[in-house]
C-alpha positions as a printed NumPy array, in Angstrom:
array([[-51.691,  -1.572,  13.154],
       [-50.57 ,  -2.669,  16.624],
       [-47.717,  -5.136,  17.008],
       [-48.695,  -8.212,  19.089],
       [-46.538,  -8.574,  22.212],
       [-46.359, -12.334,  21.688],
       [-44.744, -11.787,  18.281],
       [-42.07 ,  -9.536,  19.777],
       [-41.413, -12.067,  22.54 ],
       [-41.129, -14.915,  20.026],
       [-38.7  , -12.834,  17.984],
       [-36.495, -12.035,  21.   ],
       [-36.261, -15.662,  22.102],
       [-35.615, -16.924,  18.563],
       [-32.99 , -14.219,  18.04 ],
       [-31.248, -15.21 ,  21.259],
       [-31.068, -18.961,  20.565],
       [-31.119, -18.735,  16.716],
       [-33.579, -21.602,  16.501],
       [-37.325, -21.599,  15.946],
       [-37.434, -25.096,  17.453],
       [-35.72 , -24.098,  20.702],
       [-37.762, -20.91 ,  20.913],
       [-40.929, -22.959,  20.474],
       [-40.003, -25.262,  23.384],
       [-39.501, -22.253,  25.681],
       [-42.8  , -20.719,  24.59 ],
       [-44.725, -24.008,  24.625],
       [-45.615, -23.527,  20.965],
       [-44.877, -25.408,  17.769],
       [-41.947, -24.286,  15.579],
       [-44.4  , -23.43 ,  12.798],
       [-46.372, -21.17 ,  15.175],
       [-43.191, -19.301,  16.127],
       [-42.219, -18.986,  12.467],
       [-45.692, -17.685,  11.628],
       [-45.607, -15.042,  14.385],
       [-42.202, -13.797,  13.238],
       [-43.348, -13.737,   9.587],
       [-46.292, -11.55 ,  10.624],
       [-43.858,  -9.244,  12.443],
       [-41.616,  -9.028,   9.371],
       [-44.607,  -8.227,   7.154],
       [-45.675,  -5.467,   9.518],
       [-42.164,  -3.983,   9.686],
       [-41.651,  -4.404,   5.947],
       [-38.22 ,  -5.919,   6.439],
       [-36.672,  -9.356,   6.838],
       [-35.387, -10.097,  10.34 ],
       [-33.948, -13.586,   9.765],
       [-32.073, -15.318,   6.984],
       [-33.755, -18.713,   6.797],
       [-31.487, -21.558,   5.726],
       [-32.206, -25.291,   5.441],
       [-31.16 , -26.232,   8.998],
       [-30.448, -22.89 ,  10.635],
       [-31.426, -19.247,  10.9  ],
       [-29.4  , -16.097,  11.448],
       [-30.265, -12.485,  12.031],
       [-30.098,  -9.984,   9.224],
       [-28.449,  -6.634,   9.922],
       [-31.935,  -5.168,  10.377],
       [-32.796,  -8.066,  12.692],
       [-29.727,  -7.408,  14.836],
       [-30.597,  -3.732,  15.137],
       [-34.235,  -4.506,  15.928],
       [-33.232,  -7.08 ,  18.585],
       [-30.872,  -4.598,  20.215],
       [-33.713,  -2.079,  20.516],
       [-36.585,  -4.4  ,  21.426],
       [-34.985,  -6.914,  23.818],
       [-34.547,  -4.474,  26.779],
       [-38.14 ,  -3.292,  26.359],
       [-39.582,  -6.819,  26.379],
       [-37.379,  -7.821,  29.343],
       [-38.49 ,  -4.799,  31.37 ],
       [-42.12 ,  -5.419,  30.489],
       [-41.951,  -9.054,  31.621],
       [-40.232,  -8.049,  34.867],
       [-42.87 ,  -5.384,  35.504],
       [-45.645,  -7.923,  34.997],
       [-43.91 , -10.432,  37.294],
       [-43.35 ,  -7.807,  40.009],
       [-46.946,  -6.636,  39.818],
       [-48.233, -10.207,  40.011],
       [-46.059, -10.955,  43.043],
       [-47.209,  -7.779,  44.767],
       [-50.828,  -8.82 ,  44.378],
       [-50.207, -12.151,  46.096],
       [-49.754, -12.632,  49.823],
       [-46.262, -13.614,  50.888],
       [-45.948, -16.745,  53.02 ],
       [-43.445, -17.155,  55.858],
       [-42.663, -20.59 ,  57.295],
       [-41.558, -20.549,  60.915],
       [-40.479, -23.522,  63.016],
       [-40.936, -23.312,  66.782],
       [-41.331, -25.544,  69.855],
       [-44.867, -26.736,  70.61 ],
       [-44.939, -25.189,  74.09 ],
       [-43.638, -21.823,  72.872],
       [-46.313, -21.847,  70.176],
       [-49.201, -22.638,  72.52 ],
       [-48.176, -20.456,  75.468],
       [-46.692, -17.353,  73.843],
       [-46.912, -17.284,  70.071],
       [-50.526, -18.223,  69.334],
       [-51.976, -15.711,  71.843],
       [-50.149, -12.956,  69.923],
       [-51.121, -14.106,  66.424],
       [-54.244, -11.952,  66.165],
       [-52.055,  -8.881,  66.662],
       [-49.716,  -9.997,  63.863],
       [-52.624, -10.75 ,  61.524],
       [-54.136,  -7.32 ,  62.098],
       [-50.851,  -5.51 ,  61.486],
       [-49.806,  -7.624,  58.473],
       [-52.89 ,  -8.849,  56.577],
       [-50.872,  -9.409,  53.393],
       [-48.359, -11.855,  54.944],
       [-49.377, -15.462,  55.549],
       [-47.768, -17.589,  58.257],
       [-47.16 , -21.33 ,  58.157],
       [-46.285, -22.699,  61.595],
       [-44.284, -25.915,  61.963],
       [-44.242, -27.028,  65.611],
       [-41.403, -29.323,  66.682],
       [-40.304, -31.065,  69.866],
       [-36.593, -30.304,  69.467],
       [-34.29 , -28.071,  67.43 ],
       [-33.019, -31.13 ,  65.541],
       [-36.465, -31.508,  63.973],
       [-36.401, -28.073,  62.333],
       [-37.705, -28.524,  58.766],
       [-35.47 , -27.439,  55.902],
       [-38.334, -25.359,  54.517],
       [-38.372, -23.004,  57.521],
       [-37.473, -19.374,  56.823],
       [-36.936, -18.696,  60.529],
       [-36.882, -20.839,  63.668],
       [-37.376, -20.313,  67.366],
       [-35.347, -22.835,  69.363],
       [-34.537, -23.609,  72.982],
       [-30.809, -24.164,  73.414],
       [-28.186, -24.366,  76.153],
       [-25.799, -22.221,  74.102],
       [-25.884, -20.023,  71.043],
       [-27.127, -22.182,  68.141],
       [-25.78 , -22.187,  64.596],
       [-27.46 , -19.955,  62.033],
       [-26.809, -17.142,  59.599],
       [-28.227, -14.634,  62.095],
       [-29.131, -15.539,  65.689],
       [-31.075, -13.299,  68.089],
       [-31.344, -14.104,  71.793],
       [-34.936, -13.82 ,  73.014],
       [-35.019, -14.695,  76.733],
       [-33.626, -17.183,  79.293],
       [-35.775, -19.655,  81.196],
       [-35.632, -21.029,  84.712],
       [-37.4  , -24.049,  86.187],
       [-39.748, -23.999,  89.177],
       [-41.151, -26.966,  91.148],
       [-44.928, -26.933,  90.709],
       [-48.007, -29.088,  91.22 ],
       [-51.774, -28.709,  91.26 ],
       [-53.652, -27.168,  94.188],
       [-54.707, -30.522,  95.619],
       [-51.121, -31.785,  95.922],
       [-50.017, -28.401,  97.224],
       [-52.535, -28.525, 100.068],
       [-51.41 , -32.056, 100.923],
       [-47.633, -31.583, 100.797],
       [-46.754, -27.888, 101.196],
       [-46.403, -28.222, 104.965],
       [-44.137, -31.277, 104.642],
       [-41.382, -29.473, 102.773],
       [-38.727, -31.614, 101.102],
       [-40.363, -34.815, 102.316],
       [-42.708, -34.468,  99.326],
       [-39.793, -35.103,  96.964],
       [-39.436, -38.693,  98.16 ],
       [-43.173, -39.321,  98.451],
       [-44.609, -38.014,  95.16 ],
       [-43.504, -38.804,  91.565],
       [-41.243, -36.128,  90.077],
       [-41.945, -35.011,  86.503],
       [-39.463, -33.588,  84.011],
       [-38.681, -33.184,  80.317],
       [-36.577, -35.972,  78.827],
       [-34.186, -33.408,  77.311],
       [-33.1  , -32.603,  80.897],
       [-33.123, -36.037,  82.616],
       [-30.979, -34.834,  85.537],
       [-32.778, -31.559,  86.163],
       [-34.344, -32.674,  89.453],
       [-30.952, -33.821,  90.727],
       [-29.474, -30.476,  89.646],
       [-32.24 , -28.638,  91.47 ],
       [-31.591, -30.707,  94.608],
       [-27.815, -30.124,  94.439],
       [-28.151, -26.362,  93.969],
       [-30.601, -26.109,  96.854],
       [-28.652, -28.373,  99.241],
       [-31.388, -30.987,  99.572],
       [-29.877, -33.761, 101.758],
       [-30.293, -37.42 , 100.832],
       [-32.252, -36.664,  97.679],
       [-33.959, -39.945,  96.795],
       [-36.932, -39.559,  94.425],
       [-39.746, -42.057,  94.787],
       [-40.248, -42.095,  91.011],
       [-39.261, -39.956,  88.019],
       [-41.572, -39.584,  85.025],
       [-40.233, -38.115,  81.781],
       [-42.176, -36.545,  78.913],
       [-40.983, -35.636,  75.434],
       [-42.963, -32.387,  75.413],
       [-43.118, -29.519,  77.876],
       [-46.888, -29.401,  77.494],
       [-46.964, -33.01 ,  78.689],
       [-44.893, -32.04 ,  81.735],
       [-47.191, -29.156,  82.687],
       [-50.361, -31.101,  81.935],
       [-49.269, -34.08 ,  84.034],
       [-48.595, -31.785,  86.99 ],
       [-51.96 , -30.094,  86.529],
       [-53.669, -33.502,  86.554],
       [-52.048, -34.354,  89.894],
       [-49.562, -36.936,  88.632],
       [-46.743, -35.396,  90.647],
       [-44.414, -32.42 ,  91.044],
       [-42.936, -30.997,  87.848],
       [-40.054, -28.719,  86.986],
       [-41.895, -26.177,  84.856],
       [-40.137, -23.511,  82.744],
       [-40.704, -19.85 ,  83.52 ],
       [-41.644, -17.262,  82.38 ],
       [-43.142, -19.189,  79.476],
       [-45.569, -21.044,  81.78 ],
       [-46.845, -18.008,  83.684],
       [-50.412, -18.439,  82.377],
       [-50.624, -21.824,  84.112],
       [-49.895, -20.065,  87.426],
       [-52.005, -16.953,  86.876],
       [-54.967, -19.215,  86.05 ],
       [-54.115, -21.33 ,  89.138],
       [-53.741, -24.507,  87.126],
       [-50.345, -24.903,  88.797],
       [-48.929, -23.703,  92.107],
       [-45.278, -23.291,  93.115],
       [-44.481, -25.906,  95.753],
       [-41.026, -24.459,  96.551],
       [-39.651, -20.963,  96.004],
       [-36.217, -22.259,  95.003],
       [-35.678, -22.33 ,  91.237],
       [-33.266, -24.115,  88.915],
       [-31.368, -21.512,  86.909],
       [-29.62 , -22.852,  83.786],
       [-28.14 , -21.542,  80.553],
       [-31.273, -22.526,  78.61 ],
       [-32.498, -19.7  ,  76.38 ],
       [-34.852, -19.197,  73.486],
       [-33.294, -17.925,  70.27 ],
       [-34.645, -16.683,  66.946],
       [-32.652, -18.061,  64.005],
       [-32.638, -16.581,  60.516],
       [-31.498, -19.407,  58.251],
       [-30.121, -17.13 ,  55.538],
       [-29.612, -13.459,  54.795],
       [-33.146, -12.064,  54.686],
       [-32.372,  -8.404,  54.14 ],
       [-33.723,  -8.661,  50.588],
       [-37.026, -10.171,  51.776],
       [-38.986,  -7.374,  53.4  ],
       [-41.666,  -9.664,  54.834],
       [-39.072, -11.811,  56.66 ],
       [-37.405,  -8.751,  58.141],
       [-40.818,  -7.475,  59.253],
       [-41.614, -10.773,  60.938],
       [-38.208, -11.092,  62.632],
       [-38.565,  -7.575,  64.052],
       [-42.074,  -8.38 ,  65.306],
       [-40.81 , -11.502,  67.101],
       [-37.992,  -9.551,  68.749],
       [-40.32 ,  -6.702,  69.76 ],
       [-42.796,  -9.09 ,  71.374],
       [-40.623, -11.791,  72.907],
       [-37.061, -10.54 ,  73.44 ],
       [-36.052,  -9.315,  76.89 ]])
């Protein structure tokens, strides 16, 4: 006669807490059901495992010996089942990253990741700034002016800013040089409100007096506004190279604004024990780090 696994599990839990009632609550059973399962086990073994008293139970000497032998087996079996179940399910990684990084660099590479790692799901959380990073993120990609805080931080690449506009504005103003800066609205990201003034200072532009400055809270908005002919934008490179290769934008001046802005990959905790997170972090570094 085979011994039911559920009876052995009920015995181990009851033996550990010395209460059929508490064992029942852990097993989502009634105390009488737990008592019945253990009675069946005792009948099969031909020995009493518990001394049943009015308000308590205690293990007999045979019960103590049986618990000592059976508990490691049941524990290992449950762990094996849990491990097997987890292995059959796809792991999910949550990554937080800037909207522009996602659209220009990350998404075009996603098919490669999916093909190489079909058993790892990705959940992307796009944000406008590093301060919006969700607490649920396993890893984050951020743009920062210095090394950000994090358990493990990997530098990916620096960015520089180039003055750019659409082809129509280029044809109209390219021959006029710096005169365009005081005749056409200048576009920038609100996180760098003085970037046009910094560009002018570093390139010795005399009497820099913008006609109008328009700020956006997203880098996509900056690039899109320039593409639509709203004005001249300071566009980050190399992340925006597709806009230039597809001739959506054209460099109006060769001079660039070089800053300390860099993209970083942040691991929010030690992920050495999570193989899928290590795999993903290595893939990001292989594809995007200089």
